[in-house]
Amino acid sequence: MELRCAVQKYAWGKTGKSSLVAQLAQGNSTAPIVEDDPYAELWMGTHPSGPSVIKSSNEPLLNHLLSNVDSLGDEEKKVFGTDLPFLFKALSVAKALSIQAHPNKKHAEELFATRPDLYKDPNHKPEMVTAWLGPFEALCGFRPVADIKFFLQEIDELAAVVGKSACEALVKAESDSEETQALRECFSALMNTSEESVASGLKQFEQRIPSLSAEKKDALQCDLFTRIATNFPGDVGCWSVYFMNYVVLQEGESMFLGPNVPHAYIFGDCLECMACSDNVVRAGLTPKFKDIDTLCSMLDYQAGPVDRFRMQWSTVDEFCQTCSPPVPDFGMARLRLPASATVDKAYGLPVRSNASILLILQGQATSAETKEDLSFGQVLFLKAGQQLTVQVKGEQDLIVYQAFANV
């Protein structure tokens, strides 16, 4: 079944046809692209904040699942009930998203029970991000403590905002436990500093940057800092550059972000798959509500290089790969069929025991089962056990990403 999917026009999205999301939306619906509008996210799934509908009937996908429970796999239903456990997205990021983290399942239930106006569902939100169409920039997890110490010693304005006692505690920390506690105190002190002090420190550092040598600017990642500070003047989240790892994912590379991992996407296009939730605890780079106390208390303060978040894809055959994050809510597969496969060759996607959603990211093909053409931007729902066999058309390789429950 082909789906029509919701577009989210958040302010940080790329505008008009420059946005991958807008391009996908054009292939997914008849609505015209508005060039001045931001097209931030395409949601594929059943989440009530952006539910997909079946193209042929306009019926919400969730309603279809509730009346056709055989569409879901037996293990999927046993673990998750009669709804899809995952939410599949495409993102087009023009400027940084908020400094944020997602609660674990127990914490999400507590937040939903006590503050449903802010936290809209009781589910956790582990997620996997995969770069598409060029480099994708993000901040992710706390840097190695040695790096943070270096920045605190080199950037007087940052040290002043954090405070002398917190900085000294981190510099003097020796054991892993001492470093973790000192890092918690430093980051919490930063986030709880008055807006006036934060803005003053940022302005002073921005004014000092032009006088630094090229080597020093590079060492202090001034280009990255300036880009973010330009979009979010006076925001405490600008200082997060010096606490969190900066990572650039190349096309096809992936990261997994578990509960309580601080992160912020900065620029680029990506695909995301996550548990079916929209719970976000924010504390910077956003005009939305900043729940600083909750964020600082819940964060994973384990420090280290960003490679610990990277995910590896496994080869199924010459055309297909899969990736299995350490959660049952979702897994992913991707298919790349070369245009040269058009000559008397059809490819059957591996049959899944659970329901799945497919997004066509490039190329054209014909379905052997329905004889219908498939093309860029189309989103398909396959019920558990359903076969899809495709034959490439045209001169482009066919690229498809697929999301499904990982049970």
PDB file of C-alpha atoms in Angstrom, residues 185-383:
ATOM      1  CA  GLU A 185      28.907  19.847  37.802  1.00  0.00           C
ATOM      2  CA  CYS A 186      30.530  21.828  34.970  1.00  0.00           C
ATOM      3  CA  PHE A 187      27.738  21.259  32.474  1.00  0.00           C
ATOM      4  CA  SER A 188      25.011  21.896  35.067  1.00  0.00           C
ATOM      5  CA  ALA A 189      26.760  25.106  36.143  1.00  0.00           C
ATOM      6  CA  LEU A 190      26.921  26.246  32.529  1.00  0.00           C
ATOM      7  CA  MET A 191      23.273  25.520  31.862  1.00  0.00           C
ATOM      8  CA  ASN A 192      22.149  27.266  35.048  1.00  0.00           C
ATOM      9  CA  THR A 193      24.210  30.425  34.576  1.00  0.00           C
ATOM     10  CA  SER A 194      22.147  33.601  34.170  1.00  0.00           C
ATOM     11  CA  GLU A 195      21.173  34.587  30.649  1.00  0.00           C
ATOM     12  CA  GLU A 196      22.986  37.890  31.080  1.00  0.00           C
ATOM     13  CA  SER A 197      26.285  36.210  31.994  1.00  0.00           C
ATOM     14  CA  VAL A 198      25.965  33.721  29.151  1.00  0.00           C
ATOM     15  CA  ALA A 199      25.246  36.437  26.580  1.00  0.00           C
ATOM     16  CA  SER A 200      28.069  38.624  27.860  1.00  0.00           C
ATOM     17  CA  GLY A 201      30.599  35.779  27.682  1.00  0.00           C
ATOM     18  CA  LEU A 202      29.509  34.813  24.181  1.00  0.00           C
ATOM     19  CA  LYS A 203      29.794  38.398  22.954  1.00  0.00           C
ATOM     20  CA  GLN A 204      33.271  38.795  24.432  1.00  0.00           C
ATOM     21  CA  PHE A 205      34.505  35.581  22.840  1.00  0.00           C
ATOM     22  CA  GLU A 206      32.969  36.429  19.462  1.00  0.00           C
ATOM     23  CA  GLN A 207      34.708  39.824  19.548  1.00  0.00           C
ATOM     24  CA  ARG A 208      38.035  38.157  20.406  1.00  0.00           C
ATOM     25  CA  ILE A 209      37.939  35.525  17.676  1.00  0.00           C
ATOM     26  CA  PRO A 210      39.156  37.809  14.819  1.00  0.00           C
ATOM     27  CA  SER A 211      42.379  38.494  16.745  1.00  0.00           C
ATOM     28  CA  LEU A 212      43.247  34.787  17.065  1.00  0.00           C
ATOM     29  CA  SER A 213      45.736  33.096  14.751  1.00  0.00           C
ATOM     30  CA  ALA A 214      44.427  30.739  12.091  1.00  0.00           C
ATOM     31  CA  GLU A 215      45.925  27.832  14.002  1.00  0.00           C
ATOM     32  CA  LYS A 216      44.219  28.880  17.236  1.00  0.00           C
ATOM     33  CA  LYS A 217      40.871  29.405  15.478  1.00  0.00           C
ATOM     34  CA  ASP A 218      41.103  25.884  14.107  1.00  0.00           C
ATOM     35  CA  ALA A 219      42.047  24.396  17.488  1.00  0.00           C
ATOM     36  CA  LEU A 220      39.102  26.150  19.147  1.00  0.00           C
ATOM     37  CA  GLN A 221      36.674  25.206  16.361  1.00  0.00           C
ATOM     38  CA  CYS A 222      35.779  28.864  15.915  1.00  0.00           C
ATOM     39  CA  ASP A 223      34.078  28.378  12.546  1.00  0.00           C
ATOM     40  CA  LEU A 224      31.614  25.899  14.061  1.00  0.00           C
ATOM     41  CA  PHE A 225      31.063  28.076  17.123  1.00  0.00           C
ATOM     42  CA  THR A 226      30.481  31.193  14.993  1.00  0.00           C
ATOM     43  CA  ARG A 227      27.991  29.462  12.701  1.00  0.00           C
ATOM     44  CA  ILE A 228      25.883  28.377  15.657  1.00  0.00           C
ATOM     45  CA  ALA A 229      26.256  31.649  17.571  1.00  0.00           C
ATOM     46  CA  THR A 230      25.122  33.615  14.512  1.00  0.00           C
ATOM     47  CA  ASN A 231      21.836  31.703  14.434  1.00  0.00           C
ATOM     48  CA  PHE A 232      21.344  31.664  18.206  1.00  0.00           C
ATOM     49  CA  PRO A 233      22.811  34.892  19.652  1.00  0.00           C
ATOM     50  CA  GLY A 234      23.136  34.852  23.416  1.00  0.00           C
ATOM     51  CA  ASP A 235      21.993  31.210  23.735  1.00  0.00           C
ATOM     52  CA  VAL A 236      23.756  29.004  26.293  1.00  0.00           C
ATOM     53  CA  GLY A 237      23.639  26.125  23.807  1.00  0.00           C
ATOM     54  CA  CYS A 238      26.382  27.831  21.764  1.00  0.00           C
ATOM     55  CA  TRP A 239      28.883  26.802  24.446  1.00  0.00           C
ATOM     56  CA  SER A 240      27.901  23.129  24.017  1.00  0.00           C
ATOM     57  CA  VAL A 241      30.329  22.984  21.086  1.00  0.00           C
ATOM     58  CA  TYR A 242      33.083  22.735  23.710  1.00  0.00           C
ATOM     59  CA  PHE A 243      31.454  19.957  25.710  1.00  0.00           C
ATOM     60  CA  MET A 244      30.036  17.685  22.982  1.00  0.00           C
ATOM     61  CA  ASN A 245      31.707  15.734  20.181  1.00  0.00           C
ATOM     62  CA  TYR A 246      31.469  17.289  16.728  1.00  0.00           C
ATOM     63  CA  VAL A 247      30.862  14.602  14.117  1.00  0.00           C
ATOM     64  CA  VAL A 248      30.479  14.682  10.335  1.00  0.00           C
ATOM     65  CA  LEU A 249      28.734  11.633   8.880  1.00  0.00           C
ATOM     66  CA  GLN A 250      29.372  10.920   5.215  1.00  0.00           C
ATOM     67  CA  GLU A 251      26.589   9.622   2.989  1.00  0.00           C
ATOM     68  CA  GLY A 252      25.394   6.228   4.213  1.00  0.00           C
ATOM     69  CA  GLU A 253      27.143   6.410   7.613  1.00  0.00           C
ATOM     70  CA  SER A 254      25.000   5.929  10.719  1.00  0.00           C
ATOM     71  CA  MET A 255      24.927   6.650  14.456  1.00  0.00           C
ATOM     72  CA  PHE A 256      22.739   5.235  17.227  1.00  0.00           C
ATOM     73  CA  LEU A 257      21.661   7.544  20.060  1.00  0.00           C
ATOM     74  CA  GLY A 258      20.368   5.759  23.131  1.00  0.00           C
ATOM     75  CA  PRO A 259      18.520   7.234  26.125  1.00  0.00           C
ATOM     76  CA  ASN A 260      19.998  10.293  27.838  1.00  0.00           C
ATOM     77  CA  VAL A 261      22.705  10.931  25.213  1.00  0.00           C
ATOM     78  CA  PRO A 262      23.008  14.699  24.595  1.00  0.00           C
ATOM     79  CA  HIS A 263      22.971  15.648  20.930  1.00  0.00           C
ATOM     80  CA  ALA A 264      22.070  18.320  18.397  1.00  0.00           C
ATOM     81  CA  TYR A 265      21.903  18.071  14.616  1.00  0.00           C
ATOM     82  CA  ILE A 266      23.609  20.993  12.901  1.00  0.00           C
ATOM     83  CA  PHE A 267      23.318  20.767   9.118  1.00  0.00           C
ATOM     84  CA  GLY A 268      22.503  18.378   6.299  1.00  0.00           C
ATOM     85  CA  ASP A 269      20.012  15.762   5.162  1.00  0.00           C
ATOM     86  CA  CYS A 270      19.456  12.478   6.944  1.00  0.00           C
ATOM     87  CA  LEU A 271      17.149   9.574   7.589  1.00  0.00           C
ATOM     88  CA  GLU A 272      16.076   8.783  11.136  1.00  0.00           C
ATOM     89  CA  CYS A 273      14.442   5.722  12.589  1.00  0.00           C
ATOM     90  CA  MET A 274      13.327   5.700  16.207  1.00  0.00           C
ATOM     91  CA  ALA A 275      10.888   4.257  18.694  1.00  0.00           C
ATOM     92  CA  CYS A 276       7.435   5.735  18.097  1.00  0.00           C
ATOM     93  CA  SER A 277       7.712   8.769  20.345  1.00  0.00           C
ATOM     94  CA  ASP A 278       8.139  12.530  20.212  1.00  0.00           C
ATOM     95  CA  ASN A 279       9.564  13.006  23.707  1.00  0.00           C
ATOM     96  CA  VAL A 280      12.351  15.582  23.734  1.00  0.00           C
ATOM     97  CA  VAL A 281      14.011  17.243  26.750  1.00  0.00           C
ATOM     98  CA  ARG A 282      15.656  20.502  25.596  1.00  0.00           C
ATOM     99  CA  ALA A 283      18.111  22.940  27.153  1.00  0.00           C
ATOM    100  CA  GLY A 284      19.550  25.191  24.449  1.00  0.00           C
ATOM    101  CA  LEU A 285      19.530  26.379  20.803  1.00  0.00           C
ATOM    102  CA  THR A 286      15.764  26.646  20.812  1.00  0.00           C
ATOM    103  CA  PRO A 287      12.982  29.176  21.438  1.00  0.00           C
ATOM    104  CA  LYS A 288      10.944  26.292  22.913  1.00  0.00           C
ATOM    105  CA  PHE A 289      10.715  25.488  26.614  1.00  0.00           C
ATOM    106  CA  LYS A 290      14.094  24.599  28.126  1.00  0.00           C
ATOM    107  CA  ASP A 291      13.748  21.967  30.843  1.00  0.00           C
ATOM    108  CA  ILE A 292      17.255  22.501  32.202  1.00  0.00           C
ATOM    109  CA  ASP A 293      16.847  20.722  35.540  1.00  0.00           C
ATOM    110  CA  THR A 294      15.384  17.607  33.949  1.00  0.00           C
ATOM    111  CA  LEU A 295      18.020  17.493  31.221  1.00  0.00           C
ATOM    112  CA  CYS A 296      21.000  17.990  33.525  1.00  0.00           C
ATOM    113  CA  SER A 297      19.736  15.338  35.946  1.00  0.00           C
ATOM    114  CA  MET A 298      19.088  12.689  33.279  1.00  0.00           C
ATOM    115  CA  LEU A 299      22.113  13.020  30.965  1.00  0.00           C
ATOM    116  CA  ASP A 300      24.635  10.267  30.369  1.00  0.00           C
ATOM    117  CA  TYR A 301      27.878  11.969  31.399  1.00  0.00           C
ATOM    118  CA  GLN A 302      30.122   9.245  30.018  1.00  0.00           C
ATOM    119  CA  ALA A 303      32.817  11.104  28.091  1.00  0.00           C
ATOM    120  CA  GLY A 304      34.770   9.798  25.129  1.00  0.00           C
ATOM    121  CA  PRO A 305      35.231   9.847  21.342  1.00  0.00           C
ATOM    122  CA  VAL A 306      32.212   9.863  19.083  1.00  0.00           C
ATOM    123  CA  ASP A 307      33.051   6.516  17.466  1.00  0.00           C
ATOM    124  CA  ARG A 308      31.176   4.699  20.247  1.00  0.00           C
ATOM    125  CA  PHE A 309      27.927   5.889  18.666  1.00  0.00           C
ATOM    126  CA  ARG A 310      28.674   4.722  15.120  1.00  0.00           C
ATOM    127  CA  MET A 311      26.705   1.805  13.671  1.00  0.00           C
ATOM    128  CA  GLN A 312      27.888  -0.751  11.141  1.00  0.00           C
ATOM    129  CA  TRP A 313      25.737  -2.176   8.351  1.00  0.00           C
ATOM    130  CA  SER A 314      25.815  -5.923   7.587  1.00  0.00           C
ATOM    131  CA  THR A 315      25.758  -7.314   4.067  1.00  0.00           C
ATOM    132  CA  VAL A 316      22.786  -9.527   3.175  1.00  0.00           C
ATOM    133  CA  ASP A 317      23.686  -9.913  -0.497  1.00  0.00           C
ATOM    134  CA  GLU A 318      25.310  -7.822  -3.219  1.00  0.00           C
ATOM    135  CA  PHE A 319      22.390  -5.372  -3.220  1.00  0.00           C
ATOM    136  CA  CYS A 320      21.033  -5.303   0.351  1.00  0.00           C
ATOM    137  CA  GLN A 321      22.383  -4.344   3.785  1.00  0.00           C
ATOM    138  CA  THR A 322      20.795  -4.318   7.251  1.00  0.00           C
ATOM    139  CA  CYS A 323      21.508  -2.508  10.513  1.00  0.00           C
ATOM    140  CA  SER A 324      20.269  -3.709  13.914  1.00  0.00           C
ATOM    141  CA  PRO A 325      20.462  -1.180  16.775  1.00  0.00           C
ATOM    142  CA  PRO A 326      20.501  -2.578  20.330  1.00  0.00           C
ATOM    143  CA  VAL A 327      16.731  -2.086  20.791  1.00  0.00           C
ATOM    144  CA  PRO A 328      13.752  -4.176  19.642  1.00  0.00           C
ATOM    145  CA  ASP A 329      11.696  -1.195  18.452  1.00  0.00           C
ATOM    146  CA  PHE A 330      13.319  -0.860  15.036  1.00  0.00           C
ATOM    147  CA  GLY A 331      15.875  -2.059  12.557  1.00  0.00           C
ATOM    148  CA  MET A 332      16.707  -0.866   9.059  1.00  0.00           C
ATOM    149  CA  ALA A 333      17.607  -2.238   5.661  1.00  0.00           C
ATOM    150  CA  ARG A 334      18.774  -0.514   2.507  1.00  0.00           C
ATOM    151  CA  LEU A 335      18.780  -1.614  -1.081  1.00  0.00           C
ATOM    152  CA  ARG A 336      20.855  -0.346  -3.977  1.00  0.00           C
ATOM    153  CA  LEU A 337      20.013  -1.934  -7.306  1.00  0.00           C
ATOM    154  CA  PRO A 338      22.245  -0.732 -10.152  1.00  0.00           C
ATOM    155  CA  ALA A 339      20.666   0.567 -13.315  1.00  0.00           C
ATOM    156  CA  SER A 340      22.552  -2.194 -15.115  1.00  0.00           C
ATOM    157  CA  ALA A 341      20.196  -4.656 -13.414  1.00  0.00           C
ATOM    158  CA  THR A 342      17.416  -3.651 -15.806  1.00  0.00           C
ATOM    159  CA  VAL A 343      18.168  -6.424 -18.303  1.00  0.00           C
ATOM    160  CA  ASP A 344      15.910  -9.379 -17.569  1.00  0.00           C
ATOM    161  CA  LYS A 345      16.546  -9.161 -13.833  1.00  0.00           C
ATOM    162  CA  ALA A 346      14.082  -8.695 -10.991  1.00  0.00           C
ATOM    163  CA  TYR A 347      15.101  -8.528  -7.355  1.00  0.00           C
ATOM    164  CA  GLY A 348      13.018  -9.804  -4.472  1.00  0.00           C
ATOM    165  CA  LEU A 349      13.533  -7.839  -1.280  1.00  0.00           C
ATOM    166  CA  PRO A 350      14.132 -10.102   1.729  1.00  0.00           C
ATOM    167  CA  VAL A 351      10.751 -10.985   3.236  1.00  0.00           C
ATOM    168  CA  ARG A 352      10.303  -9.575   6.732  1.00  0.00           C
ATOM    169  CA  SER A 353       8.432 -11.342   9.526  1.00  0.00           C
ATOM    170  CA  ASN A 354       7.154  -7.946  10.701  1.00  0.00           C
ATOM    171  CA  ALA A 355       5.448  -5.003   8.991  1.00  0.00           C
ATOM    172  CA  SER A 356       7.711  -2.450   7.329  1.00  0.00           C
ATOM    173  CA  ILE A 357       7.753   0.971   5.667  1.00  0.00           C
ATOM    174  CA  LEU A 358       9.852   1.645   2.567  1.00  0.00           C
ATOM    175  CA  LEU A 359      11.039   4.991   1.208  1.00  0.00           C
ATOM    176  CA  ILE A 360      12.276   5.296  -2.368  1.00  0.00           C
ATOM    177  CA  LEU A 361      15.174   7.747  -2.321  1.00  0.00           C
ATOM    178  CA  GLN A 362      16.418   7.440  -5.877  1.00  0.00           C
ATOM    179  CA  GLY A 363      15.533   5.900  -9.208  1.00  0.00           C
ATOM    180  CA  GLN A 364      12.538   4.140 -10.689  1.00  0.00           C
ATOM    181  CA  ALA A 365      11.326   0.558 -10.733  1.00  0.00           C
ATOM    182  CA  THR A 366       8.323  -1.613 -11.482  1.00  0.00           C
ATOM    183  CA  SER A 367       6.695  -3.908  -8.930  1.00  0.00           C
ATOM    184  CA  ALA A 368       6.450  -7.453 -10.269  1.00  0.00           C
ATOM    185  CA  GLU A 369       3.462  -8.101  -7.988  1.00  0.00           C
ATOM    186  CA  THR A 370       1.276  -5.125  -8.971  1.00  0.00           C
ATOM    187  CA  LYS A 371       2.922  -4.006 -12.254  1.00  0.00           C
ATOM    188  CA  GLU A 372       2.838  -0.460 -10.859  1.00  0.00           C
ATOM    189  CA  ASP A 373       5.714   1.975 -11.267  1.00  0.00           C
ATOM    190  CA  LEU A 374       7.680   3.045  -8.208  1.00  0.00           C
ATOM    191  CA  SER A 375       9.640   6.310  -8.079  1.00  0.00           C
ATOM    192  CA  PHE A 376      11.403   8.896  -5.916  1.00  0.00           C
ATOM    193  CA  GLY A 377       9.446  10.033  -2.873  1.00  0.00           C
ATOM    194  CA  GLN A 378       6.992   7.155  -2.762  1.00  0.00           C
ATOM    195  CA  VAL A 379       6.422   5.545   0.635  1.00  0.00           C
ATOM    196  CA  LEU A 380       5.135   1.983   0.803  1.00  0.00           C
ATOM    197  CA  PHE A 381       3.727  -0.150   3.613  1.00  0.00           C
ATOM    198  CA  LEU A 382       4.409  -3.877   3.471  1.00  0.00           C
ATOM    199  CA  LYS A 383       2.535  -6.147   5.841  1.00  0.00           C
TER     200      LYS A 383
END
